[in-house]
PDB file of C-alpha atoms in Angstrom:
ATOM      1  CA  UNK A  44     -25.732 -14.210  77.800  1.00 81.00           C
ATOM      2  CA  UNK A  45     -26.341 -13.361  74.152  1.00 89.00           C
ATOM      3  CA  UNK A  46     -27.783 -16.061  71.936  1.00 93.00           C
ATOM      4  CA  UNK A  47     -25.322 -17.118  69.221  1.00 96.00           C
ATOM      5  CA  UNK A  48     -26.218 -17.137  65.526  1.00 97.00           C
ATOM      6  CA  UNK A  49     -24.188 -18.564  62.643  1.00 97.00           C
ATOM      7  CA  UNK A  50     -25.051 -17.175  59.195  1.00 97.00           C
ATOM      8  CA  UNK A  51     -23.830 -19.264  56.260  1.00 97.00           C
ATOM      9  CA  UNK A  52     -24.443 -17.239  53.095  1.00 95.00           C
ATOM     10  CA  UNK A  53     -22.143 -16.348  50.192  1.00 93.00           C
ATOM     11  CA  UNK A  54     -23.936 -13.071  49.412  1.00 92.00           C
ATOM     12  CA  UNK A  55     -21.812 -10.643  51.427  1.00 91.00           C
ATOM     13  CA  UNK A  56     -24.290  -7.753  51.357  1.00 91.00           C
ATOM     14  CA  UNK A  57     -27.099  -9.920  52.729  1.00 90.00           C
ATOM     15  CA  UNK A  58     -24.982 -11.588  55.401  1.00 93.00           C
ATOM     16  CA  UNK A  59     -23.507  -8.271  56.595  1.00 94.00           C
ATOM     17  CA  UNK A  60     -26.950  -6.673  56.730  1.00 93.00           C
ATOM     18  CA  UNK A  61     -28.286  -9.644  58.720  1.00 94.00           C
ATOM     19  CA  UNK A  62     -25.301  -9.447  61.048  1.00 95.00           C
ATOM     20  CA  UNK A  63     -26.004  -5.758  61.680  1.00 94.00           C
ATOM     21  CA  UNK A  64     -29.733  -6.283  62.259  1.00 95.00           C
ATOM     22  CA  UNK A  65     -29.322  -9.348  64.485  1.00 95.00           C
ATOM     23  CA  UNK A  66     -26.545  -7.718  66.496  1.00 95.00           C
ATOM     24  CA  UNK A  67     -28.879  -4.766  67.060  1.00 94.00           C
ATOM     25  CA  UNK A  68     -31.459  -7.264  68.389  1.00 94.00           C
ATOM     26  CA  UNK A  69     -28.926  -8.564  70.926  1.00 94.00           C
ATOM     27  CA  UNK A  70     -27.573 -11.658  69.144  1.00 96.00           C
ATOM     28  CA  UNK A  71     -23.894 -12.623  68.858  1.00 96.00           C
ATOM     29  CA  UNK A  72     -23.405 -13.252  65.137  1.00 96.00           C
ATOM     30  CA  UNK A  73     -20.693 -14.968  63.082  1.00 96.00           C
ATOM     31  CA  UNK A  74     -20.590 -15.278  59.289  1.00 96.00           C
ATOM     32  CA  UNK A  75     -19.325 -17.969  56.909  1.00 96.00           C
ATOM     33  CA  UNK A  76     -19.393 -17.485  53.136  1.00 94.00           C
ATOM     34  CA  UNK A  77     -18.852 -20.994  51.779  1.00 95.00           C
ATOM     35  CA  UNK A  78     -20.438 -24.311  52.586  1.00 95.00           C
ATOM     36  CA  UNK A  79     -17.143 -25.866  53.627  1.00 95.00           C
ATOM     37  CA  UNK A  80     -16.224 -22.977  55.925  1.00 96.00           C
ATOM     38  CA  UNK A  81     -19.743 -22.894  57.353  1.00 96.00           C
ATOM     39  CA  UNK A  82     -19.694 -26.605  58.141  1.00 95.00           C
ATOM     40  CA  UNK A  83     -16.342 -26.332  59.913  1.00 95.00           C
ATOM     41  CA  UNK A  84     -17.519 -23.403  62.052  1.00 95.00           C
ATOM     42  CA  UNK A  85     -20.889 -25.025  62.738  1.00 95.00           C
ATOM     43  CA  UNK A  86     -19.240 -28.158  64.102  1.00 93.00           C
ATOM     44  CA  UNK A  87     -16.472 -26.345  65.975  1.00 91.00           C
ATOM     45  CA  UNK A  88     -18.773 -24.376  68.277  1.00 92.00           C
ATOM     46  CA  UNK A  89     -22.167 -24.558  69.959  1.00 92.00           C
ATOM     47  CA  UNK A  90     -24.851 -22.372  68.365  1.00 94.00           C
ATOM     48  CA  UNK A  91     -28.317 -21.328  69.453  1.00 95.00           C
ATOM     49  CA  UNK A  92     -29.426 -21.193  65.818  1.00 96.00           C
ATOM     50  CA  UNK A  93     -27.973 -21.442  62.287  1.00 97.00           C
ATOM     51  CA  UNK A  94     -29.211 -19.502  59.239  1.00 96.00           C
ATOM     52  CA  UNK A  95     -28.188 -21.577  56.210  1.00 95.00           C
ATOM     53  CA  UNK A  96     -28.474 -20.591  52.551  1.00 93.00           C
ATOM     54  CA  UNK A  97     -29.223 -23.390  50.087  1.00 90.00           C
ATOM     55  CA  UNK A  98     -27.020 -22.152  47.234  1.00 90.00           C
ATOM     56  CA  UNK A  99     -23.415 -22.087  48.462  1.00 93.00           C
ATOM     57  CA  UNK A 100     -19.988 -22.544  46.836  1.00 93.00           C
ATOM     58  CA  UNK A 101     -17.865 -25.611  47.637  1.00 91.00           C
ATOM     59  CA  UNK A 102     -20.703 -27.423  49.463  1.00 92.00           C
ATOM     60  CA  UNK A 103     -24.397 -26.675  49.009  1.00 91.00           C
ATOM     61  CA  UNK A 104     -26.647 -25.920  51.958  1.00 91.00           C
ATOM     62  CA  UNK A 105     -28.550 -29.215  51.894  1.00 89.00           C
ATOM     63  CA  UNK A 106     -25.292 -31.173  52.088  1.00 92.00           C
ATOM     64  CA  UNK A 107     -24.021 -28.909  54.873  1.00 94.00           C
ATOM     65  CA  UNK A 108     -27.230 -29.591  56.795  1.00 93.00           C
ATOM     66  CA  UNK A 109     -26.901 -33.353  56.318  1.00 90.00           C
ATOM     67  CA  UNK A 110     -23.363 -33.275  57.694  1.00 92.00           C
ATOM     68  CA  UNK A 111     -24.448 -31.166  60.679  1.00 93.00           C
ATOM     69  CA  UNK A 112     -27.313 -33.521  61.465  1.00 89.00           C
ATOM     70  CA  UNK A 113     -24.972 -36.517  61.544  1.00 86.00           C
ATOM     71  CA  UNK A 114     -23.521 -35.184  64.798  1.00 87.00           C
ATOM     72  CA  UNK A 115     -26.035 -32.574  65.964  1.00 87.00           C
ATOM     73  CA  UNK A 116     -29.784 -33.131  65.981  1.00 83.00           C
ATOM     74  CA  UNK A 117     -30.582 -30.289  68.345  1.00 86.00           C
ATOM     75  CA  UNK A 118     -29.380 -26.939  66.977  1.00 92.00           C
ATOM     76  CA  UNK A 119     -32.238 -25.205  65.123  1.00 93.00           C
ATOM     77  CA  UNK A 120     -31.473 -24.555  61.447  1.00 94.00           C
ATOM     78  CA  UNK A 121     -33.432 -22.190  59.213  1.00 94.00           C
ATOM     79  CA  UNK A 122     -32.851 -22.790  55.508  1.00 91.00           C
ATOM     80  CA  UNK A 123     -32.819 -19.819  53.145  1.00 90.00           C
ATOM     81  CA  UNK A 124     -33.915 -20.466  49.567  1.00 85.00           C
ATOM     82  CA  UNK A 125     -34.295 -18.220  46.542  1.00 79.00           C
ATOM     83  CA  UNK A 126     -37.105 -20.363  45.135  1.00 71.00           C
ATOM     84  CA  UNK A 127     -40.502 -20.541  46.780  1.00 67.00           C
ATOM     85  CA  UNK A 128     -41.320 -24.092  45.699  1.00 66.00           C
ATOM     86  CA  UNK A 129     -42.724 -26.913  47.790  1.00 69.00           C
ATOM     87  CA  UNK A 130     -40.033 -29.275  46.448  1.00 71.00           C
ATOM     88  CA  UNK A 131     -37.238 -27.064  47.780  1.00 67.00           C
ATOM     89  CA  UNK A 132     -38.948 -26.717  51.135  1.00 72.00           C
ATOM     90  CA  UNK A 133     -39.556 -30.439  51.487  1.00 75.00           C
ATOM     91  CA  UNK A 134     -35.937 -31.139  50.565  1.00 73.00           C
ATOM     92  CA  UNK A 135     -34.672 -28.830  53.290  1.00 72.00           C
ATOM     93  CA  UNK A 136     -37.108 -30.016  55.932  1.00 77.00           C
ATOM     94  CA  UNK A 137     -36.401 -33.646  55.091  1.00 74.00           C
ATOM     95  CA  UNK A 138     -32.705 -32.982  55.563  1.00 75.00           C
ATOM     96  CA  UNK A 139     -33.368 -31.859  59.112  1.00 83.00           C
ATOM     97  CA  UNK A 140     -34.127 -28.141  58.814  1.00 88.00           C
ATOM     98  CA  UNK A 141     -36.468 -26.682  61.430  1.00 87.00           C
ATOM     99  CA  UNK A 142     -37.867 -24.012  59.126  1.00 87.00           C
ATOM    100  CA  UNK A 143     -37.320 -22.267  55.806  1.00 87.00           C
ATOM    101  CA  UNK A 144     -37.583 -18.717  54.533  1.00 89.00           C
ATOM    102  CA  UNK A 145     -37.634 -17.445  50.951  1.00 87.00           C
ATOM    103  CA  UNK A 146     -35.590 -14.530  49.625  1.00 86.00           C
ATOM    104  CA  UNK A 147     -36.340 -11.662  49.700  1.00 85.00           C
ATOM    105  CA  UNK A 148     -37.654 -11.528  53.254  1.00 89.00           C
ATOM    106  CA  UNK A 149     -38.282  -8.936  55.939  1.00 90.00           C
ATOM    107  CA  UNK A 150     -36.039  -9.030  58.998  1.00 92.00           C
ATOM    108  CA  UNK A 151     -39.145  -9.103  61.219  1.00 92.00           C
ATOM    109  CA  UNK A 152     -40.234 -12.377  59.616  1.00 90.00           C
ATOM    110  CA  UNK A 153     -36.791 -13.922  60.103  1.00 93.00           C
ATOM    111  CA  UNK A 154     -36.717 -12.838  63.751  1.00 93.00           C
ATOM    112  CA  UNK A 155     -40.161 -14.370  64.333  1.00 90.00           C
ATOM    113  CA  UNK A 156     -39.102 -17.652  62.763  1.00 90.00           C
ATOM    114  CA  UNK A 157     -35.877 -17.682  64.769  1.00 92.00           C
ATOM    115  CA  UNK A 158     -37.793 -17.199  68.024  1.00 90.00           C
ATOM    116  CA  UNK A 159     -40.286 -19.913  67.073  1.00 87.00           C
ATOM    117  CA  UNK A 160     -37.546 -22.413  66.135  1.00 87.00           C
ATOM    118  CA  UNK A 161     -35.563 -21.816  69.328  1.00 88.00           C
ATOM    119  CA  UNK A 162     -38.695 -21.999  71.467  1.00 85.00           C
ATOM    120  CA  UNK A 163     -39.750 -25.252  69.813  1.00 79.00           C
ATOM    121  CA  UNK A 164     -36.273 -26.676  70.421  1.00 76.00           C
ATOM    122  CA  UNK A 165     -36.510 -25.843  74.138  1.00 76.00           C
ATOM    123  CA  UNK A 166     -39.935 -27.477  74.291  1.00 70.00           C
ATOM    124  CA  UNK A 167     -38.568 -30.578  72.556  1.00 66.00           C
ATOM    125  CA  UNK A 168     -35.770 -30.867  75.114  1.00 59.00           C
ATOM    126  CA  UNK A 169     -38.272 -30.500  77.951  1.00 57.00           C
ATOM    127  CA  UNK A 170     -40.566 -33.181  76.589  1.00 54.00           C
ATOM    128  CA  UNK A 171     -37.706 -35.573  75.752  1.00 53.00           C
ATOM    129  CA  UNK A 172     -37.147 -36.080  79.478  1.00 49.00           C
ATOM    130  CA  UNK A 173     -40.683 -37.444  79.672  1.00 51.00           C
ATOM    131  CA  UNK A 174     -40.140 -40.096  76.997  1.00 51.00           C
ATOM    132  CA  UNK A 175     -39.476 -42.775  79.618  1.00 52.00           C
ATOM    133  CA  UNK A 176     -43.082 -42.447  80.807  1.00 55.00           C
ATOM    134  CA  UNK A 177     -44.514 -43.031  77.337  1.00 58.00           C
ATOM    135  CA  UNK A 178     -45.501 -46.449  75.977  1.00 65.00           C
ATOM    136  CA  UNK A 179     -42.566 -48.222  74.268  1.00 78.00           C
ATOM    137  CA  UNK A 180     -44.582 -48.489  71.064  1.00 84.00           C
ATOM    138  CA  UNK A 181     -47.695 -47.177  69.323  1.00 92.00           C
ATOM    139  CA  UNK A 182     -50.044 -49.386  67.355  1.00 93.00           C
ATOM    140  CA  UNK A 183     -52.874 -48.769  64.921  1.00 93.00           C
ATOM    141  CA  UNK A 184     -54.300 -52.002  63.543  1.00 91.00           C
ATOM    142  CA  UNK A 185     -51.294 -53.931  62.104  1.00 91.00           C
ATOM    143  CA  UNK A 186     -49.078 -50.820  62.035  1.00 94.00           C
ATOM    144  CA  UNK A 187     -46.551 -50.714  64.888  1.00 94.00           C
ATOM    145  CA  UNK A 188     -44.178 -47.834  65.663  1.00 94.00           C
ATOM    146  CA  UNK A 189     -41.357 -48.061  68.210  1.00 91.00           C
ATOM    147  CA  UNK A 190     -40.322 -44.629  69.501  1.00 84.00           C
ATOM    148  CA  UNK A 191     -36.865 -45.463  70.863  1.00 81.00           C
ATOM    149  CA  UNK A 192     -35.597 -47.334  67.829  1.00 84.00           C
ATOM    150  CA  UNK A 193     -37.659 -45.170  65.441  1.00 86.00           C
ATOM    151  CA  UNK A 194     -38.725 -48.291  63.583  1.00 91.00           C
ATOM    152  CA  UNK A 195     -42.061 -48.899  61.847  1.00 94.00           C
ATOM    153  CA  UNK A 196     -43.549 -52.272  60.902  1.00 94.00           C
ATOM    154  CA  UNK A 197     -46.789 -53.341  59.263  1.00 94.00           C
ATOM    155  CA  UNK A 198     -47.756 -57.007  59.194  1.00 91.00           C
ATOM    156  CA  UNK A 199     -44.145 -57.834  60.062  1.00 87.00           C
ATOM    157  CA  UNK A 200     -42.692 -55.848  57.154  1.00 92.00           C
ATOM    158  CA  UNK A 201     -40.318 -52.990  57.941  1.00 93.00           C
ATOM    159  CA  UNK A 202     -41.245 -49.563  56.575  1.00 94.00           C
ATOM    160  CA  UNK A 203     -38.406 -47.135  55.892  1.00 92.00           C
ATOM    161  CA  UNK A 204     -39.280 -43.520  56.700  1.00 90.00           C
ATOM    162  CA  UNK A 205     -37.300 -40.305  56.592  1.00 85.00           C
ATOM    163  CA  UNK A 206     -36.949 -38.477  59.949  1.00 82.00           C
ATOM    164  CA  UNK A 207     -39.768 -36.030  59.208  1.00 85.00           C
ATOM    165  CA  UNK A 208     -42.034 -38.754  57.803  1.00 90.00           C
ATOM    166  CA  UNK A 209     -41.480 -40.665  61.051  1.00 91.00           C
ATOM    167  CA  UNK A 210     -42.308 -37.579  63.153  1.00 89.00           C
ATOM    168  CA  UNK A 211     -45.533 -37.032  61.214  1.00 93.00           C
ATOM    169  CA  UNK A 212     -46.622 -40.668  61.504  1.00 95.00           C
ATOM    170  CA  UNK A 213     -45.749 -40.679  65.215  1.00 94.00           C
ATOM    171  CA  UNK A 214     -47.948 -37.634  65.768  1.00 94.00           C
ATOM    172  CA  UNK A 215     -50.830 -39.135  63.807  1.00 95.00           C
ATOM    173  CA  UNK A 216     -50.599 -42.382  65.789  1.00 95.00           C
ATOM    174  CA  UNK A 217     -50.377 -40.547  69.113  1.00 92.00           C
ATOM    175  CA  UNK A 218     -53.651 -38.865  68.173  1.00 94.00           C
ATOM    176  CA  UNK A 219     -55.303 -41.816  66.437  1.00 92.00           C
ATOM    177  CA  UNK A 220     -58.983 -41.434  65.570  1.00 92.00           C
ATOM    178  CA  UNK A 221     -58.651 -37.641  65.934  1.00 94.00           C
ATOM    179  CA  UNK A 222     -59.031 -35.351  62.942  1.00 94.00           C
ATOM    180  CA  UNK A 223     -55.944 -33.102  62.814  1.00 94.00           C
ATOM    181  CA  UNK A 224     -55.986 -29.811  60.952  1.00 92.00           C
ATOM    182  CA  UNK A 225     -53.130 -28.897  58.638  1.00 89.00           C
ATOM    183  CA  UNK A 226     -52.172 -25.829  60.680  1.00 87.00           C
ATOM    184  CA  UNK A 227     -52.068 -27.993  63.812  1.00 88.00           C
ATOM    185  CA  UNK A 228     -49.734 -30.452  62.092  1.00 89.00           C
ATOM    186  CA  UNK A 229     -47.510 -27.616  60.817  1.00 85.00           C
ATOM    187  CA  UNK A 230     -47.184 -26.206  64.336  1.00 81.00           C
ATOM    188  CA  UNK A 231     -46.782 -29.446  66.303  1.00 84.00           C
ATOM    189  CA  UNK A 232     -44.719 -31.536  63.871  1.00 85.00           C
ATOM    190  CA  UNK A 233     -42.617 -28.844  62.209  1.00 79.00           C
ATOM    191  CA  UNK A 234     -42.742 -26.320  65.047  1.00 72.00           C
ATOM    192  CA  UNK A 235     -43.842 -23.333  62.999  1.00 62.00           C
ATOM    193  CA  UNK A 236     -45.494 -20.796  65.290  1.00 55.00           C
ATOM    194  CA  UNK A 237     -47.587 -19.334  62.503  1.00 50.00           C
ATOM    195  CA  UNK A 238     -49.849 -20.391  59.647  1.00 49.00           C
ATOM    196  CA  UNK A 239     -47.310 -22.069  57.408  1.00 54.00           C
ATOM    197  CA  UNK A 240     -47.376 -23.513  53.921  1.00 64.00           C
ATOM    198  CA  UNK A 241     -49.860 -26.339  54.366  1.00 68.00           C
ATOM    199  CA  UNK A 242     -48.819 -27.765  50.977  1.00 81.00           C
ATOM    200  CA  UNK A 243     -45.858 -29.236  52.859  1.00 84.00           C
ATOM    201  CA  UNK A 244     -48.283 -31.228  55.034  1.00 89.00           C
ATOM    202  CA  UNK A 245     -50.118 -32.543  51.970  1.00 90.00           C
ATOM    203  CA  UNK A 246     -46.835 -33.616  50.359  1.00 89.00           C
ATOM    204  CA  UNK A 247     -45.668 -35.470  53.471  1.00 92.00           C
ATOM    205  CA  UNK A 248     -49.049 -37.128  54.019  1.00 94.00           C
ATOM    206  CA  UNK A 249     -48.805 -38.413  50.451  1.00 93.00           C
ATOM    207  CA  UNK A 250     -45.305 -39.769  51.099  1.00 92.00           C
ATOM    208  CA  UNK A 251     -46.292 -41.481  54.355  1.00 95.00           C
ATOM    209  CA  UNK A 252     -49.558 -42.844  52.954  1.00 94.00           C
ATOM    210  CA  UNK A 253     -47.697 -44.400  50.017  1.00 94.00           C
ATOM    211  CA  UNK A 254     -45.346 -46.227  52.387  1.00 94.00           C
ATOM    212  CA  UNK A 255     -47.886 -47.188  55.058  1.00 94.00           C
ATOM    213  CA  UNK A 256     -51.039 -47.956  53.058  1.00 94.00           C
ATOM    214  CA  UNK A 257     -49.908 -48.897  49.554  1.00 91.00           C
ATOM    215  CA  UNK A 258     -50.472 -52.586  48.894  1.00 89.00           C
ATOM    216  CA  UNK A 259     -52.751 -53.098  51.916  1.00 90.00           C
ATOM    217  CA  UNK A 260     -56.499 -53.583  51.635  1.00 90.00           C
ATOM    218  CA  UNK A 261     -57.222 -51.578  54.782  1.00 91.00           C
ATOM    219  CA  UNK A 262     -56.225 -47.929  54.408  1.00 93.00           C
ATOM    220  CA  UNK A 263     -55.356 -46.356  57.753  1.00 95.00           C
ATOM    221  CA  UNK A 264     -54.607 -42.720  56.888  1.00 95.00           C
ATOM    222  CA  UNK A 265     -57.797 -40.824  56.092  1.00 94.00           C
ATOM    223  CA  UNK A 266     -58.423 -37.446  54.487  1.00 93.00           C
ATOM    224  CA  UNK A 267     -61.245 -35.416  56.009  1.00 91.00           C
ATOM    225  CA  UNK A 268     -62.179 -32.968  53.270  1.00 89.00           C
ATOM    226  CA  UNK A 269     -61.912 -29.340  54.227  1.00 85.00           C
ATOM    227  CA  UNK A 270     -60.447 -30.188  57.646  1.00 89.00           C
ATOM    228  CA  UNK A 271     -57.281 -32.302  57.617  1.00 92.00           C
ATOM    229  CA  UNK A 272     -56.120 -35.867  58.247  1.00 95.00           C
ATOM    230  CA  UNK A 273     -56.387 -38.687  60.763  1.00 95.00           C
ATOM    231  CA  UNK A 274     -55.285 -42.272  61.237  1.00 95.00           C
ATOM    232  CA  UNK A 275     -58.028 -44.752  62.161  1.00 91.00           C
ATOM    233  CA  UNK A 276     -58.174 -48.425  62.983  1.00 80.00           C
ATOM    234  CA  UNK A 277     -61.612 -48.715  61.466  1.00 67.00           C
ATOM    235  CA  UNK A 278     -63.649 -46.803  58.904  1.00 56.00           C
ATOM    236  CA  UNK A 279     -66.239 -44.514  60.439  1.00 47.00           C
TER     237      UNK A 279
END
């Protein structure tokens, strides 16, 4: 059975070209040209992957993504942006996007990112069945993370994290006292199957560190210069 792709993009030339190329690669492709139409189609059917432009009439791409994620946390979504800025990328990823790509792009790059996102989604589904065997919570010093409720506490105070901030902290705590390279974090937390924009990692580490360590004498998240990051119970 062909994998289904929904393209939500108001630039008709681009969307038609993508439809032609993806159809040639064996995908079943449907197009929507406004945010409102795209959201309706996205929620009305099951998709293997969605290609979503940020700048859309009626409803912008970030808002479309937020509405999709309220009812569907599984379908991979690749955001398309015309601006190659870390802020735009973080905004899309924080809204629940699996990946991003900047215009103009080569079809080969899009195909690679689509394959990586869908593969990562399959791996996530496979590992989710193993969650029952994992400890109900992770702890590093006074920092406690509960996987099922996705709650984080430090010294009894609740810490509010965005979904991607939570995923990053969870990964750090699962690998406590290990130095994790930026490329490793990009691949395992965001699911990129290539050397991605490691600036995104630095931005998210800064966000998480501000929420987890700010105001506490003991700093848990460490930077290892030239290598990456780790979370430690004690200074070494």
